[in-house]
Short mmCIF file of C-alpha atoms and ligand atoms in Angstrom, two decimals:
data_model
loop_
_atom_site.label_atom_id
_atom_site.label_comp_id
_atom_site.label_asym_id
_atom_site.label_seq_id
_atom_site.Cartn_x
_atom_site.Cartn_y
_atom_site.Cartn_z
CA MET A 23 12.70 -13.75 -6.46
CA ALA A 24 11.11 -17.08 -6.14
CA ASP A 25 14.04 -19.35 -6.53
CA LEU A 26 17.69 -19.42 -7.58
CA GLU A 27 16.88 -19.16 -11.26
CA ARG A 28 14.95 -15.93 -10.59
CA ILE A 29 17.77 -14.59 -8.47
CA ASP A 30 20.06 -15.20 -11.38
CA HIS A 31 17.75 -13.42 -13.65
CA VAL A 32 17.61 -10.48 -11.23
CA ALA A 33 21.56 -10.62 -11.22
CA SER A 34 21.39 -10.35 -15.06
CA LEU A 35 19.17 -7.24 -14.85
CA VAL A 36 21.47 -5.63 -12.23
CA ALA A 37 24.55 -6.71 -14.22
CA ALA A 38 23.39 -5.01 -17.40
CA ARG A 39 22.76 -1.75 -15.59
CA ALA A 40 26.19 -1.83 -13.70
CA GLU A 41 27.89 -2.64 -17.04
CA ALA A 42 26.34 0.35 -18.50
CA GLY A 43 28.13 2.50 -15.86
CA GLU A 44 25.46 2.88 -13.23
CA HIS A 45 26.40 2.97 -9.64
CA LEU A 46 23.77 0.78 -7.87
CA ALA A 47 22.20 -0.05 -4.53
CA VAL A 48 19.89 -2.99 -4.92
CA ILE A 49 17.30 -3.53 -2.23
CA VAL A 50 16.05 -7.08 -1.97
CA SER A 51 12.94 -8.50 -0.51
CA ALA A 52 12.52 -12.16 0.53
CA MET A 53 11.83 -15.14 -1.68
CA SER A 54 8.19 -15.29 -2.51
CA GLY A 55 6.20 -17.18 0.29
CA GLU A 56 9.18 -17.03 2.58
CA THR A 57 7.97 -14.19 4.91
CA ASN A 58 4.57 -15.87 5.29
CA LYS A 59 6.36 -19.11 6.29
CA LEU A 60 8.48 -17.19 8.78
CA VAL A 61 5.39 -15.35 10.21
CA GLY A 62 3.94 -18.78 10.71
CA LEU A 63 6.95 -20.10 12.44
CA ALA A 64 7.10 -17.13 14.73
CA ARG A 65 3.41 -17.74 15.60
CA GLY A 66 3.88 -21.27 16.19
CA ALA A 67 6.85 -20.60 18.76
CA ALA A 68 5.24 -17.74 20.47
CA GLY A 69 1.86 -19.54 21.01
CA ASP A 70 -1.53 -18.34 19.92
CA ASP A 71 -2.06 -16.13 22.84
CA ALA A 72 1.02 -14.17 21.90
CA VAL A 73 -0.52 -13.39 18.48
CA ALA A 74 -3.51 -11.60 19.77
CA GLU A 75 -1.09 -9.41 21.71
CA HIS A 76 1.68 -7.72 19.94
CA PHE A 77 4.51 -9.74 18.67
CA ASP A 78 7.71 -8.89 20.49
CA ASP A 79 11.03 -8.01 19.13
CA GLU A 80 11.93 -11.59 18.42
CA TYR A 81 9.22 -11.77 15.77
CA ASP A 82 11.33 -9.31 13.90
CA VAL A 83 14.59 -11.37 14.27
CA VAL A 84 12.68 -14.33 12.72
CA VAL A 85 10.74 -12.65 9.82
CA SER A 86 13.63 -10.43 8.69
CA SER A 87 15.82 -13.50 8.06
CA GLY A 88 14.27 -13.94 4.56
CA GLU A 89 15.89 -10.68 3.28
CA GLN A 90 19.25 -11.79 4.90
CA VAL A 91 19.11 -15.02 2.80
CA THR A 92 18.30 -13.07 -0.52
CA SER A 93 20.88 -10.39 0.02
CA GLY A 94 23.61 -12.91 0.36
CA LEU A 95 22.42 -15.04 -2.62
CA LEU A 96 22.08 -11.99 -4.98
CA ALA A 97 25.63 -10.78 -4.00
CA LEU A 98 26.82 -14.30 -4.76
CA ALA A 99 25.15 -14.35 -8.07
CA LEU A 100 26.61 -10.91 -8.88
CA ARG A 101 30.13 -11.97 -7.97
CA ARG A 102 29.78 -15.10 -10.20
CA ARG A 103 29.27 -12.60 -13.00
CA GLY A 104 32.49 -11.01 -12.13
CA LEU A 105 31.01 -7.90 -10.42
CA LYS A 106 31.92 -6.30 -7.22
CA ALA A 107 29.14 -6.73 -4.72
CA ARG A 108 28.37 -7.25 -1.21
CA SER A 109 25.29 -7.57 1.14
CA TRP A 110 24.26 -5.09 3.71
CA LEU A 111 22.05 -6.09 6.54
CA GLY A 112 19.85 -3.43 8.23
CA TRP A 113 22.09 -3.18 11.31
CA GLN A 114 25.32 -3.13 9.25
CA MET A 115 24.23 0.07 7.63
CA ALA A 116 22.62 1.45 10.73
CA MET A 117 19.16 1.59 9.12
CA ARG A 118 17.62 3.25 12.18
CA THR A 119 13.92 2.70 12.94
CA SER A 120 11.57 3.38 15.61
CA GLY A 121 11.02 0.61 18.20
CA ASP A 122 7.47 -0.42 17.06
CA HIS A 123 8.34 -4.01 16.22
CA ALA A 124 6.68 -5.49 13.26
CA LYS A 125 5.67 -2.04 12.05
CA ALA A 126 8.69 0.15 12.68
CA ARG A 127 9.28 3.32 10.85
CA ILE A 128 12.36 4.40 9.22
CA GLN A 129 14.28 7.22 10.83
CA GLY A 130 17.19 7.26 8.34
CA PHE A 131 20.71 6.01 8.19
CA GLU A 132 23.68 7.97 8.93
CA ASP A 133 26.34 5.41 7.98
CA SER A 134 28.45 6.69 5.04
CA ALA A 135 29.98 3.33 4.42
CA LEU A 136 27.23 2.29 2.10
CA GLN A 137 27.57 5.54 0.19
CA ASP A 138 31.35 5.08 -0.11
CA ALA A 139 30.79 1.52 -1.35
CA VAL A 140 28.32 2.50 -4.07
CA ASP A 141 30.47 5.57 -5.11
CA GLY A 142 33.40 3.21 -5.35
CA GLY A 143 31.55 1.04 -7.86
CA GLU A 144 30.63 -1.88 -5.60
CA ILE A 145 27.05 -2.94 -5.89
CA ALA A 146 25.38 -2.68 -2.66
CA VAL A 147 22.91 -5.49 -2.14
CA VAL A 148 20.75 -4.13 0.72
CA ALA A 149 18.36 -6.44 2.74
CA GLY A 150 15.05 -4.58 2.66
CA PHE A 151 12.24 -4.68 5.23
CA GLN A 152 14.68 -4.51 8.10
CA GLY A 153 16.39 -2.06 10.33
CA VAL A 154 17.76 -1.68 13.90
CA THR A 155 16.41 0.21 16.87
CA ASP A 156 18.17 2.61 19.18
CA ASN A 157 18.52 -0.26 21.60
CA GLY A 158 20.36 -2.32 18.94
CA ARG A 159 17.44 -4.68 18.27
CA VAL A 160 16.35 -5.87 14.83
CA SER A 161 13.18 -4.37 13.57
CA THR A 162 10.90 -4.92 10.52
CA LEU A 163 8.92 -2.31 8.61
CA GLY A 164 5.54 -4.05 8.19
CA ARG A 165 4.55 -6.25 5.33
CA GLY A 166 5.72 -5.01 1.84
CA GLY A 167 8.28 -2.98 3.71
CA SER A 168 11.10 -3.51 1.29
CA ASP A 169 9.55 -0.92 -1.01
CA THR A 170 10.06 1.60 1.75
CA SER A 171 13.53 0.52 2.43
CA ALA A 172 14.26 1.09 -1.21
CA VAL A 173 12.90 4.61 -1.16
CA ALA A 174 14.72 5.46 1.89
CA VAL A 175 18.03 4.30 0.52
CA ALA A 176 17.33 6.17 -2.69
CA ALA A 177 16.59 9.29 -0.77
CA ALA A 178 19.74 9.00 1.33
CA LEU A 179 22.03 8.21 -1.64
CA GLY A 180 20.47 10.97 -3.71
CA ALA A 181 19.58 8.46 -6.43
CA GLU A 182 18.36 9.67 -9.77
CA THR A 183 15.50 7.16 -9.55
CA CYS A 184 14.15 4.45 -7.41
CA ASP A 185 13.18 1.50 -9.57
CA ILE A 186 11.00 -1.15 -8.07
CA TYR A 187 11.11 -4.43 -10.05
CA THR A 188 8.16 -6.38 -9.30
CA ASP A 189 5.84 -9.11 -10.74
CA VAL A 190 3.69 -6.54 -12.69
CA ASP A 191 5.06 -4.20 -15.41
CA GLY A 192 3.60 -0.96 -13.92
CA VAL A 193 0.60 0.61 -12.40
CA TYR A 194 -2.61 -0.08 -14.14
CA THR A 195 -5.72 2.10 -14.56
CA THR A 196 -7.45 -0.71 -12.57
CA ASP A 197 -7.01 -4.32 -11.85
CA PRO A 198 -6.53 -6.17 -15.27
CA ARG A 199 -7.98 -9.28 -14.00
CA ILE A 200 -11.24 -7.48 -13.73
CA VAL A 201 -10.84 -5.27 -16.72
CA PRO A 202 -8.80 -6.79 -19.45
CA LYS A 203 -8.84 -3.36 -21.19
CA ALA A 204 -7.00 -1.72 -18.34
CA GLN A 205 -3.94 0.22 -19.37
CA ARG A 206 -0.51 0.73 -17.90
CA LEU A 207 -0.10 4.24 -16.77
CA GLU A 208 3.03 6.04 -18.03
CA LYS A 209 3.06 8.41 -15.12
CA ILE A 210 1.04 8.80 -11.97
CA SER A 211 1.36 11.51 -9.18
CA TYR A 212 2.20 10.60 -5.61
CA GLU A 213 -1.09 11.78 -4.47
CA GLU A 214 -2.82 9.46 -6.85
CA MET A 215 -0.71 6.59 -6.07
CA LEU A 216 -1.30 6.91 -2.40
CA GLU A 217 -5.08 6.76 -3.10
CA MET A 218 -4.54 3.69 -5.39
CA ALA A 219 -2.37 2.07 -2.87
CA SER A 220 -4.50 2.48 0.09
CA LEU A 221 -7.61 1.74 -1.88
CA GLY A 222 -6.51 -1.77 -2.62
CA ALA A 223 -4.19 -1.60 -5.66
CA LYS A 224 -1.40 -3.48 -3.80
CA VAL A 225 1.53 -2.48 -5.98
CA LEU A 226 3.54 -0.42 -3.45
CA GLN A 227 3.56 -0.24 0.25
CA THR A 228 1.56 2.98 1.08
CA ARG A 229 4.38 4.21 3.39
CA SER A 230 7.01 3.93 0.53
CA VAL A 231 4.88 6.44 -1.56
CA GLU A 232 4.52 8.81 1.40
CA LEU A 233 8.27 8.72 1.92
CA ALA A 234 8.91 9.19 -1.79
CA MET A 235 6.68 12.30 -1.91
CA ASN A 236 8.33 13.75 1.11
CA HIS A 237 11.76 13.37 -0.29
CA GLY A 238 10.85 14.01 -3.87
CA VAL A 239 12.20 10.59 -5.06
CA ARG A 240 10.98 9.46 -8.41
CA VAL A 241 9.80 5.98 -8.11
CA ARG A 242 9.47 3.64 -11.25
CA VAL A 243 7.45 0.43 -10.99
CA LEU A 244 8.62 -2.05 -13.53
CA SER A 245 8.68 -5.72 -14.48
CA SER A 246 11.30 -7.96 -12.98
CA PHE A 247 10.47 -10.56 -15.63
CA ALA A 248 11.80 -8.67 -18.60
CA GLU A 249 15.04 -9.55 -20.11
CA PRO A 250 17.85 -7.17 -19.68
CA GLY A 251 17.77 -4.64 -22.30
CA ALA A 252 14.20 -5.36 -23.36
CA GLU A 253 11.64 -2.49 -23.46
CA ASN A 254 10.51 -2.08 -19.85
CA PRO A 255 9.21 1.41 -19.30
CA GLY A 256 7.04 0.70 -16.24
CA THR A 257 5.11 3.55 -14.54
CA ILE A 258 6.69 6.51 -13.17
CA VAL A 259 5.51 7.81 -9.72
CA CYS A 260 6.30 11.50 -9.54
CA SER A 261 5.11 14.96 -8.56
CA GLU A 262 1.85 16.26 -10.18
CA GLU A 263 3.86 19.13 -11.87
CA GLU A 264 5.85 16.51 -13.90
CA ILE A 265 2.56 15.20 -15.36
CA VAL A 266 1.67 17.40 -18.24
CA GLU A 267 -1.50 15.75 -19.53
CA LYS A 268 -3.66 15.48 -16.44
CA GLN A 269 -6.37 12.75 -16.63
CA VAL A 270 -9.60 13.75 -14.91
CA VAL A 271 -9.70 10.17 -13.72
CA SER A 272 -6.47 8.05 -13.80
CA GLY A 273 -7.67 4.93 -12.09
CA VAL A 274 -10.50 2.95 -10.53
CA ALA A 275 -9.66 1.26 -7.25
CA TYR A 276 -11.70 -1.28 -5.25
CA SER A 277 -11.47 -2.90 -1.94
CA ARG A 278 -13.65 -5.89 -0.85
CA ASP A 279 -12.16 -5.90 2.65
CA GLU A 280 -14.75 -3.47 4.05
CA ALA A 281 -17.29 -3.55 6.81
CA LYS A 282 -20.07 -1.16 7.34
CA ILE A 283 -21.24 -0.37 10.87
CA THR A 284 -24.51 1.35 11.33
CA LEU A 285 -25.59 2.84 14.73
CA TYR A 286 -29.27 3.53 14.84
CA GLY A 287 -30.91 6.03 17.02
CA VAL A 288 -27.71 7.78 18.47
CA ALA A 289 -28.50 10.28 21.08
CA ASP A 290 -28.37 13.61 19.10
CA LYS A 291 -26.33 15.87 21.47
CA PRO A 292 -22.98 17.43 21.48
CA GLY A 293 -20.09 15.26 22.27
CA MET A 294 -21.58 11.95 21.10
CA SER A 295 -19.57 11.66 17.77
CA ALA A 296 -16.47 12.61 19.78
CA GLN A 297 -17.12 9.90 22.24
CA ILE A 298 -17.86 7.35 19.48
CA PHE A 299 -14.81 7.98 17.43
CA SER A 300 -12.40 8.25 20.51
CA LEU A 301 -13.65 4.85 21.69
CA LEU A 302 -12.83 3.42 18.23
CA ALA A 303 -9.53 5.14 18.03
CA ALA A 304 -8.63 3.75 21.53
CA ALA A 305 -9.47 0.30 20.22
CA GLY A 306 -7.21 0.85 17.20
CA VAL A 307 -9.99 0.78 14.71
CA ASN A 308 -9.06 2.64 11.47
CA VAL A 309 -12.25 4.42 10.31
CA ASP A 310 -12.79 5.29 6.75
CA MET A 311 -16.02 6.79 5.64
CA ILE A 312 -18.40 8.41 8.15
CA VAL A 313 -21.88 9.53 7.41
CA GLN A 314 -24.39 10.85 10.04
CA ALA A 315 -27.97 11.97 9.36
CA SER A 316 -30.82 12.92 11.74
CA ALA A 317 -33.25 9.99 12.44
CA ARG A 318 -37.04 10.08 12.35
CA ALA A 319 -37.13 10.63 16.06
CA GLU A 320 -36.23 14.19 17.01
CA ASP A 321 -33.49 13.85 19.42
CA ARG A 322 -31.86 10.83 17.52
CA ALA A 323 -29.48 10.41 14.63
CA ASN A 324 -28.18 7.52 12.69
CA MET A 325 -24.44 7.03 12.08
CA VAL A 326 -22.71 4.98 9.54
CA PHE A 327 -19.00 4.36 9.31
CA THR A 328 -16.74 1.86 7.58
CA CYS A 329 -13.44 0.05 8.52
CA THR A 330 -11.69 -3.13 7.27
CA SER A 331 -13.65 -6.26 7.73
CA GLY A 332 -10.93 -7.50 10.16
CA GLN A 333 -11.57 -4.50 12.48
CA SER A 334 -15.28 -4.69 12.59
CA ALA A 335 -15.54 -7.03 15.64
CA LEU A 336 -13.02 -4.75 17.52
CA ALA A 337 -15.34 -1.76 16.61
CA ARG A 338 -18.55 -3.55 17.81
CA GLU A 339 -16.97 -4.52 21.12
CA ALA A 340 -15.79 -0.97 21.78
CA LEU A 341 -19.13 0.53 21.01
CA GLU A 342 -21.17 -2.11 22.91
CA ALA A 343 -19.16 -2.14 26.03
CA PRO A 344 -21.35 -1.19 28.89
CA GLY A 345 -20.64 2.27 30.51
CA ASN A 346 -18.70 3.66 27.64
CA GLY A 347 -20.98 6.81 27.46
CA VAL A 348 -22.40 6.07 24.00
CA GLU A 349 -26.03 6.08 23.65
CA PHE A 350 -27.83 4.33 20.74
CA GLU A 351 -30.62 2.03 20.03
CA SER A 352 -29.19 -0.62 17.95
CA LEU A 353 -26.01 -1.41 16.05
CA GLU A 354 -25.75 -3.39 12.75
CA THR A 355 -22.61 -4.71 11.06
CA THR A 356 -22.25 -5.99 7.49
CA THR A 357 -19.08 -7.00 5.54
CA ASP A 358 -21.14 -7.63 2.40
CA VAL A 359 -19.98 -4.36 0.98
CA ALA A 360 -17.17 -3.17 -1.15
CA LYS A 361 -15.72 0.23 -1.71
CA VAL A 362 -15.12 1.31 -5.36
CA SER A 363 -13.27 4.62 -6.03
CA ILE A 364 -12.24 6.77 -8.87
CA ILE A 365 -9.02 8.69 -8.49
CA GLY A 366 -7.46 11.60 -10.56
CA VAL A 367 -5.71 14.93 -9.91
CA GLY A 368 -7.67 16.31 -12.75
CA MET A 369 -10.79 16.29 -10.66
CA LYS A 370 -9.61 19.30 -8.95
CA SER A 371 -10.39 21.38 -11.93
CA HIS A 372 -13.24 19.61 -13.48
CA THR A 373 -16.95 19.51 -12.70
CA GLY A 374 -19.42 16.82 -13.49
CA VAL A 375 -17.19 14.02 -12.33
CA ALA A 376 -19.56 12.66 -9.69
CA GLU A 377 -22.44 12.94 -12.03
CA THR A 378 -20.69 10.68 -14.58
CA MET A 379 -19.77 8.32 -11.96
CA PHE A 380 -23.26 7.95 -10.31
CA LYS A 381 -25.00 7.82 -13.74
CA ALA A 382 -22.62 4.91 -14.82
CA LEU A 383 -23.52 2.95 -11.71
CA TYR A 384 -27.18 3.79 -12.07
CA GLU A 385 -27.20 2.51 -15.59
CA LYS A 386 -26.06 -0.89 -14.39
CA GLY A 387 -28.60 -0.89 -11.64
CA ILE A 388 -26.06 -0.37 -8.86
CA ASN A 389 -27.25 1.00 -5.74
CA ILE A 390 -24.87 3.49 -3.80
CA ASP A 391 -24.90 3.15 -0.14
CA VAL A 392 -22.28 5.57 1.28
CA ILE A 393 -20.35 8.29 -0.63
CA ALA A 394 -17.22 9.91 0.46
CA THR A 395 -15.04 12.46 -1.52
CA SER A 396 -11.73 14.08 -1.26
CA GLU A 397 -10.06 16.58 -3.61
CA ILE A 398 -8.83 13.75 -6.00
CA LYS A 399 -11.10 10.92 -5.39
CA ILE A 400 -14.70 9.84 -5.03
CA SER A 401 -15.58 6.60 -3.25
CA VAL A 402 -18.72 4.70 -3.06
CA LEU A 403 -19.72 1.83 -0.89
CA ILE A 404 -21.87 -0.78 -2.77
CA GLU A 405 -23.01 -4.29 -2.30
CA ALA A 406 -20.06 -6.52 -2.61
CA ALA A 407 -21.65 -8.70 -5.41
CA TYR A 408 -21.50 -5.61 -7.71
CA THR A 409 -17.83 -4.94 -7.31
CA GLU A 410 -16.63 -6.07 -10.71
CA LEU A 411 -19.52 -4.66 -12.60
CA ALA A 412 -19.07 -1.36 -10.99
CA VAL A 413 -15.29 -1.23 -11.70
CA ARG A 414 -16.01 -2.14 -15.35
CA ALA A 415 -18.69 0.44 -15.69
CA LEU A 416 -16.58 3.22 -14.29
CA HIS A 417 -13.47 2.24 -16.32
CA THR A 418 -15.53 2.59 -19.46
CA ALA A 419 -17.26 5.76 -18.34
CA PHE A 420 -14.13 7.55 -17.74
CA ASN A 421 -12.66 6.44 -21.07
CA LEU A 422 -10.00 4.38 -19.56
CA ASP A 423 -10.50 1.31 -21.72
CA VAL A 424 -7.62 0.54 -24.13
CA ALA A 425 -8.71 1.34 -27.64
N1 LIG B 524 9.36 -9.71 2.78
C1 LIG B 524 8.45 -8.79 3.34
C2 LIG B 524 7.09 -9.19 3.09
O1 LIG B 524 6.75 -10.26 2.48
C3 LIG B 524 8.79 -7.43 2.71
C4 LIG B 524 8.52 -7.27 1.31
O2 LIG B 524 8.48 -8.28 0.52
O3 LIG B 524 8.50 -6.14 0.90
O4 LIG B 524 6.18 -8.44 3.48
MG1 MG B 525 6.26 -6.17 -2.49
#
């Protein structure tokens, strides 16, 4: 909702559905760019030192205000259309969260007033992204958190579906800016969507997908730009059972925000890996891929792991700290890497998927550095310069290009 014009457009979409007899709760996010601005203001006021530390609860008070504004504006725009509507802030509906400010987790809301309002035909315009802690403080859910607010409200109200209107018209087989032949998926399973979301396809906040999966909420991602009544099927995120035609590979995801850290000559003895990864965990480093192999020297091994590029300095610091109990010869960090992944529930029951993937990359002369797999995905770490080429090659190799 970039400006008043866009808010009015959203009001027209909501109005069309209300006039068709639907009972609605509409969860809003802030106007575009607004949250970034508010984060900047909070930083400015708190001082740079506060940034390195955790923001305190006043950060949430500041950044949650963007949603307060849009909830009021949308309610006004709906009233102008003669509809019954009112705004709901997090604390007004007792949207309870944990006390982890800036990344609070929803615990649910028990206030039946919202349910009554919606049942009574009033459109509830809910400020997303925000909640209230047990201490009565305002909290926020982490960037992109209004998706999670929407799923939480849908679950609590027992909604038929949770429609996420956004600036794309669905979830694509890959990033259409890289592959113009990417296709909109009609359906995608929660598991696949989780992989897509955490692998860099930034359509939905990862936590919203987890929540939807746990509560069995069907989520539909669709365009907020479409005219009311126009065809706007979007992509349905649902359980695997609902997807009849399972693709071997549903999508290709990539992330350039990767760092690879190699520890050469790690002492090859029990407890060393435990020590390395407990240090990393203590430093708050989220480790992704891990590979260990024995080195040439008999009592040594080499260890490779990846994390986001933003965390690589933290990782390095933790591992190089004197007296930390980790023995290795040298450490090398590179951020010149990207992770490319293929994702699909059909992989569970198909063989030869890895072969197709590796062959496609080989044919483009792309060297694979690290490989990681799960039941429904295969990820490779490659040189960053080859990201687009790899994504295109894999999209073609798995027959995802639109005809
Ligand atoms: N306004 C918040 C953000 O920009 C929440 C959201 O948009 O989902 O992160
Ligand atoms: Mg968003």
